[in-house]
XYZ file of N, CA, C and O in Angstrom:
484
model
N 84.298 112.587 67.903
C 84.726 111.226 68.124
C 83.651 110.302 67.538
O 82.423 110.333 67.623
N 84.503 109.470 66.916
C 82.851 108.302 65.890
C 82.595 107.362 66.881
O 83.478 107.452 67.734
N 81.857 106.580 67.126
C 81.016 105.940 67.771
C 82.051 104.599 68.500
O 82.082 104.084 69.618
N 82.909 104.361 67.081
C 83.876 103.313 67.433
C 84.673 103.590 68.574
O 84.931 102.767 69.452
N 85.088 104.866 68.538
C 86.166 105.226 69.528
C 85.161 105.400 70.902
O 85.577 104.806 71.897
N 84.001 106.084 71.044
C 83.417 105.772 72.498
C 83.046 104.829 72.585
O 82.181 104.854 73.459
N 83.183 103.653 72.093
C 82.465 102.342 72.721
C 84.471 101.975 73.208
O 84.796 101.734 74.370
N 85.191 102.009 72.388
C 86.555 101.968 72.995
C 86.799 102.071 74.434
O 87.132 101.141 75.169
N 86.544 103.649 74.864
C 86.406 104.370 75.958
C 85.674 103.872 77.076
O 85.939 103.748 78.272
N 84.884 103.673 76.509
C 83.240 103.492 77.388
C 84.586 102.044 78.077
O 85.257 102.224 79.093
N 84.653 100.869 77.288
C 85.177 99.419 77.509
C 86.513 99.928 78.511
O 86.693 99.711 79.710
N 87.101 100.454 77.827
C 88.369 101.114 78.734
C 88.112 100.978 80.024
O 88.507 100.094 80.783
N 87.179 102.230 80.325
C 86.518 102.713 81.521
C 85.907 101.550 82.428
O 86.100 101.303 83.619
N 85.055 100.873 81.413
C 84.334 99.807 82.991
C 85.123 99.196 83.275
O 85.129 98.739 84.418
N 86.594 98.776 81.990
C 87.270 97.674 82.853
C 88.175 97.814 84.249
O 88.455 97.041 85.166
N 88.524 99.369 83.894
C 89.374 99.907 85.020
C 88.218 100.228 85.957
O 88.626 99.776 87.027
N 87.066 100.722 86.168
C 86.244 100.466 87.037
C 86.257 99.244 87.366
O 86.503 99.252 88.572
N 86.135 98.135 87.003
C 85.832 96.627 87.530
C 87.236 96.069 88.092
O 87.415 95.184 88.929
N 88.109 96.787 87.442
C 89.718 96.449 88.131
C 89.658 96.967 89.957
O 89.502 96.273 90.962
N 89.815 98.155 89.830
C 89.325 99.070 90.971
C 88.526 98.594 92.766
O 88.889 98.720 93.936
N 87.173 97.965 91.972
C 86.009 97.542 92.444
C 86.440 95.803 93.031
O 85.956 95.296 94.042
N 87.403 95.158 92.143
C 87.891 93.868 92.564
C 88.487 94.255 93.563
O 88.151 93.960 94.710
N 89.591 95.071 93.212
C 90.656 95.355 94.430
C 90.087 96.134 95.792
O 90.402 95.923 96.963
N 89.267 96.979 95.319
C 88.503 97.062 97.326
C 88.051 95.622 97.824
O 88.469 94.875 98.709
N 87.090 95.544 96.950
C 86.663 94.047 97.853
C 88.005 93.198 98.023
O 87.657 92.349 98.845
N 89.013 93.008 97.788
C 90.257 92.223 98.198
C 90.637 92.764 99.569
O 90.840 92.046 100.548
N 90.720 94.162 99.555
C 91.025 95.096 100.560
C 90.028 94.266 102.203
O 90.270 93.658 103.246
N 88.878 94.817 101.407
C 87.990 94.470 102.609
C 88.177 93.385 103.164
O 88.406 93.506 104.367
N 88.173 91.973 102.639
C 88.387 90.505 102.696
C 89.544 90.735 103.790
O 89.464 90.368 104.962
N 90.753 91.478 103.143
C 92.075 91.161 104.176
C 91.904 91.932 105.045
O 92.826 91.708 105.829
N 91.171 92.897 105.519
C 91.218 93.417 106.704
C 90.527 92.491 107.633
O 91.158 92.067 108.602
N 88.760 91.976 107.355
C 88.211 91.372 107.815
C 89.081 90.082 108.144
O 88.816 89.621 109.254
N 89.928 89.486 107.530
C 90.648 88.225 107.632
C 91.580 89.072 108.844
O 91.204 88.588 109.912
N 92.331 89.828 109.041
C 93.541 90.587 109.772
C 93.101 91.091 111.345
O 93.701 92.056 111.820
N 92.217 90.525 112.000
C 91.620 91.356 112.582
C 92.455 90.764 114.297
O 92.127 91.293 115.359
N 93.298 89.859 114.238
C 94.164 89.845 115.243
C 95.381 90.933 115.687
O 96.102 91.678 115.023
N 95.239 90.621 117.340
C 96.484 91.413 117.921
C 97.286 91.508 117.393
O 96.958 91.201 116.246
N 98.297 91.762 117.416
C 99.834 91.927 117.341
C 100.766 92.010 118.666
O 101.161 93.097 119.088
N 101.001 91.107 119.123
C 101.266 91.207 120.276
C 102.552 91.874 120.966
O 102.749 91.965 122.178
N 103.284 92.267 120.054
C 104.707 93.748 119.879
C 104.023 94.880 119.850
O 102.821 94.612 119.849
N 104.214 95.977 119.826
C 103.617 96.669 119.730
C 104.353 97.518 118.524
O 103.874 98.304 117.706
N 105.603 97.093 118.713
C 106.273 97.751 116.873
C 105.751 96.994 115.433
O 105.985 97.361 114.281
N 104.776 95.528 115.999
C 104.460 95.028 114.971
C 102.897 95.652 114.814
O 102.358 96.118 113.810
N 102.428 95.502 116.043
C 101.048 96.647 116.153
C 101.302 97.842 115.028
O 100.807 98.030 113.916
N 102.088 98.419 115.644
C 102.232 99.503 114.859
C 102.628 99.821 113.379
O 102.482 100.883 112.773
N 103.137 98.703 112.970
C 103.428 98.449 111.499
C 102.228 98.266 110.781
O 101.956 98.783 109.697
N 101.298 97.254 111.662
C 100.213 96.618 111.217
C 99.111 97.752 110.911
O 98.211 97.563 110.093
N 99.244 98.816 111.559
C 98.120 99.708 111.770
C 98.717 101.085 110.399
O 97.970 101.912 109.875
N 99.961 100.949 110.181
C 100.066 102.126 109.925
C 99.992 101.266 108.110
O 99.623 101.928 107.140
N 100.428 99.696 107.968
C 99.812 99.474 106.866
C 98.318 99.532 106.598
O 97.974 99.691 105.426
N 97.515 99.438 107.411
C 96.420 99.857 107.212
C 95.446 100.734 106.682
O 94.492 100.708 105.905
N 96.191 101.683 107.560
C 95.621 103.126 107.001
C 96.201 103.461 105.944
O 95.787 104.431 105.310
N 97.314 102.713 105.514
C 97.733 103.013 103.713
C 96.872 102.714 102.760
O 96.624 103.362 101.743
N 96.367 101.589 103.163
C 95.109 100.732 102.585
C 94.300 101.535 102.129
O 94.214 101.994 100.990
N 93.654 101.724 103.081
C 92.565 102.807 103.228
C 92.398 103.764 102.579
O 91.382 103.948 101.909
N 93.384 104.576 102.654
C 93.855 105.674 102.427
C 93.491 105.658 100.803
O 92.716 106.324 100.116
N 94.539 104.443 100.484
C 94.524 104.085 98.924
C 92.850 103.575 98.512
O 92.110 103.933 97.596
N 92.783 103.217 98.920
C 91.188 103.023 98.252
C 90.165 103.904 98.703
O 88.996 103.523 98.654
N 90.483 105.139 99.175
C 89.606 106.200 99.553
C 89.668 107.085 98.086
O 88.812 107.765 97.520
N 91.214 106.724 97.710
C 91.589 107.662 96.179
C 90.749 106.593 95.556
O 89.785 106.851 94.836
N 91.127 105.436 95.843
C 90.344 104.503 94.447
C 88.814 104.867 94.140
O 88.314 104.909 93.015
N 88.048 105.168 95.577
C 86.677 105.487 95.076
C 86.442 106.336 94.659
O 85.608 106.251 93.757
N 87.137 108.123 95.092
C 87.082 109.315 94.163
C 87.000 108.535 92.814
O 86.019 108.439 92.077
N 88.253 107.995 92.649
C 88.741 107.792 90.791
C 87.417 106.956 90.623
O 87.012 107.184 89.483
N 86.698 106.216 91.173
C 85.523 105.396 90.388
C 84.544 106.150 90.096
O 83.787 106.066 89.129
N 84.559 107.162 91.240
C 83.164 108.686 91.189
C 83.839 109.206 89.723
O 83.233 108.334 89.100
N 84.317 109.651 89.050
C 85.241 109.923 87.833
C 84.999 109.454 86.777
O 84.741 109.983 85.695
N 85.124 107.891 87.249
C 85.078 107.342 85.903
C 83.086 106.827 85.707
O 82.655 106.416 84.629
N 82.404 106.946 86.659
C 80.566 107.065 86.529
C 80.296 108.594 85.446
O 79.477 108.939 84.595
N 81.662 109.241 86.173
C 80.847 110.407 85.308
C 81.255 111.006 84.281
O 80.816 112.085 83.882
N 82.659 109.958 83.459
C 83.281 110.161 82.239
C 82.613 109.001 81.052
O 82.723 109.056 79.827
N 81.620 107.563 82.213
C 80.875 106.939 81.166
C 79.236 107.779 81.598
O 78.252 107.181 81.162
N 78.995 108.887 82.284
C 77.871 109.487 82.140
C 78.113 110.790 81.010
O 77.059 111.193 80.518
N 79.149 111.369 80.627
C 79.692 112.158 79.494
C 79.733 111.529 77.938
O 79.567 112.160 76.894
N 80.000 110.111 78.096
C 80.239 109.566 77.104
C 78.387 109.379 76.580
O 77.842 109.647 75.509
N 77.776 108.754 78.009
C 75.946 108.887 77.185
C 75.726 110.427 76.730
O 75.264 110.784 75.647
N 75.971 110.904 77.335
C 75.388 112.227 77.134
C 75.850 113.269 76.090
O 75.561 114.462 75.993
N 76.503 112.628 75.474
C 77.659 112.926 73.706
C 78.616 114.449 74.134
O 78.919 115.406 73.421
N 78.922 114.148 75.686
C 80.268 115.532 75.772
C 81.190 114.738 76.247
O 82.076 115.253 76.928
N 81.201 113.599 76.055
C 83.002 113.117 76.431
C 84.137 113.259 75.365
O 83.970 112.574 74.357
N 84.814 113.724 75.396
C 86.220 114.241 74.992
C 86.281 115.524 74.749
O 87.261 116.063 74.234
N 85.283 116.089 75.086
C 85.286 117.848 74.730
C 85.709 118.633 76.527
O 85.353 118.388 77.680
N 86.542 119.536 75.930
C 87.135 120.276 76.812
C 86.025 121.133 77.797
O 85.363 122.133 77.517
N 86.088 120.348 79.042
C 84.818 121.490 79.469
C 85.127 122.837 79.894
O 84.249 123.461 80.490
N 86.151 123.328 79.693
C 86.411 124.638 79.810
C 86.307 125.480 78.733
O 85.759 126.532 79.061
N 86.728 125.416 77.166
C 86.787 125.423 76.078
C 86.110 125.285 75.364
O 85.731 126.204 74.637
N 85.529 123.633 75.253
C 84.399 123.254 74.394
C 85.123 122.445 73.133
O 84.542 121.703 72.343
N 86.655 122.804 73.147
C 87.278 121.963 71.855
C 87.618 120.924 72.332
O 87.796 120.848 73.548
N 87.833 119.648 71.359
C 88.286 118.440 71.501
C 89.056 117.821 72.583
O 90.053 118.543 72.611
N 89.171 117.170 73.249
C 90.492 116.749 74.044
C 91.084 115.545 73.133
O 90.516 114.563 72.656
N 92.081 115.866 73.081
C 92.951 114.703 71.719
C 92.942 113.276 72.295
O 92.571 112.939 73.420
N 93.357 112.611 71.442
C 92.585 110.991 71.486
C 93.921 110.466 72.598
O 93.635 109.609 73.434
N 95.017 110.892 72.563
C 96.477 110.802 73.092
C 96.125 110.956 74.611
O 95.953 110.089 75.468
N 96.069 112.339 74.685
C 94.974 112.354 76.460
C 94.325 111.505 77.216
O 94.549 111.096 78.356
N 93.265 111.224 76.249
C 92.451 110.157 76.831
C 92.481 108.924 76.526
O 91.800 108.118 77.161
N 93.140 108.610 75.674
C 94.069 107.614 76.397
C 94.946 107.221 77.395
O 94.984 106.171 78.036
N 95.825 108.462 77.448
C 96.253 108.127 79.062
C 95.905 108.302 80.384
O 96.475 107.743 81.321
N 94.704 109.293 80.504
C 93.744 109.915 80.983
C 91.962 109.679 80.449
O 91.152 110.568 80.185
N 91.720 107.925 80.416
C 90.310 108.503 80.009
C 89.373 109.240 80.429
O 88.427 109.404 79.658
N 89.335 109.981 81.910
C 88.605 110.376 82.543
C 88.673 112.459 82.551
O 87.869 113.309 82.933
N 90.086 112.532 81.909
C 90.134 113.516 81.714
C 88.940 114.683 81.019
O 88.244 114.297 80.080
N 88.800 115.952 81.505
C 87.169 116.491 81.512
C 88.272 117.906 80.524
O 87.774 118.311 79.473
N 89.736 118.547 80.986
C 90.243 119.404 80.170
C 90.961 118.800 78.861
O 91.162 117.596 78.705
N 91.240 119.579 78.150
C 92.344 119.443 76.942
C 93.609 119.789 78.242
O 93.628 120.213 79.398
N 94.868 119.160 76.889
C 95.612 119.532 77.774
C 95.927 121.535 77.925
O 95.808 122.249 78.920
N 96.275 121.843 76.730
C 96.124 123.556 77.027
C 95.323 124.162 78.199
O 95.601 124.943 79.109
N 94.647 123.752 77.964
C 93.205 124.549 79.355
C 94.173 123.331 80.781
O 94.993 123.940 81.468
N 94.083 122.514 80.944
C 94.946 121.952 82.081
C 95.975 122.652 82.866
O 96.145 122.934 84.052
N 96.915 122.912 81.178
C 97.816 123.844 81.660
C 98.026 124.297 82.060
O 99.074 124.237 82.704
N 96.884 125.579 82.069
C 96.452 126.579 82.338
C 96.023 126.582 84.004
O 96.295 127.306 84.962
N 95.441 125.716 83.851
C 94.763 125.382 85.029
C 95.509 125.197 86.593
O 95.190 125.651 87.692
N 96.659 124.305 86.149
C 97.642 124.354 87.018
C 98.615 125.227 87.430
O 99.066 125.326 88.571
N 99.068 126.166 85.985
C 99.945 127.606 86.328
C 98.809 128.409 87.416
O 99.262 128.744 88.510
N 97.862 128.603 87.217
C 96.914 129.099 87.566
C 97.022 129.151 89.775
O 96.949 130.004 90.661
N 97.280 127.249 89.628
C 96.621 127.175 91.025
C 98.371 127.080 91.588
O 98.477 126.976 92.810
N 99.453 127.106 90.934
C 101.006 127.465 91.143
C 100.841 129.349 91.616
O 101.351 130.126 92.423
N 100.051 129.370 90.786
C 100.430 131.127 91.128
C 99.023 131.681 92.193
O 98.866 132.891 92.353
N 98.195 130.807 92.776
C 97.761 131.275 93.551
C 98.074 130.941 95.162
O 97.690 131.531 96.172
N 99.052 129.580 94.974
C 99.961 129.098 95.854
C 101.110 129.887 96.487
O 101.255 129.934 97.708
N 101.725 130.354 95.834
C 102.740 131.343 95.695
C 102.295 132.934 96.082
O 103.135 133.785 96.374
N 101.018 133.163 96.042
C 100.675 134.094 97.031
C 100.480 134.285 98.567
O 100.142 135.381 99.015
């Protein structure tokens, strides 16, 4: 990959990191703002169980930010787009839709028949 295309990546990456990073702190704000009764208890309960969706969702959001520290720590370290199972390329198509992606798709593939057929045991 020439230099042009990881500075691409690299930009990709912080922005969806900084996308990410806005939206918790929004998160946080409205909980801290939300912090009244509900004085139903079916609205209680609505209130609580949107909550923990919240949560929930930005518990994935921070994995995915741990991801993307260490797909712009791949990119310093000149192994981002290489298959870490393999060692060959991961195609530019991938990571584009996947910049954080660490397999090609073949080895992925693989990867998933893999954990299908250890499921199935």
């Amino acid at each position: 990959m020439n230099p042009k295309q990881l500075e691409y990546f690299r930009q990709k990456l912080l922005r969806w990191r900084s996308e990410l990073l806005k939206d918790s702190l929004e998160t946080i704000h409205n909980l801290q703002e939300e912090t009244h009764n509900e004085p139903d208890i079916a609205d209680r309960a609505s209130a609580e169980t949107d909550r923990a969706l919240e949560l929930r969702t930005r518990d994935r959001e921070r994995k995915l930010i741990n991801k993307i520290d260490e797909a712009l720590r791949r990119i310093d370290d000149g192994s981002y787009g290489f298959c870490e199972e393999t060692g060959d390329p991961i195609g530019i198509a991938r990571l584009e839709a996947r910049p954080i992606a660490t397999l090609s798709v073949e080895a992925q593939e693989r990867h998933e028949k893999q954990e299908r057929i250890q499921r199935e045991e």
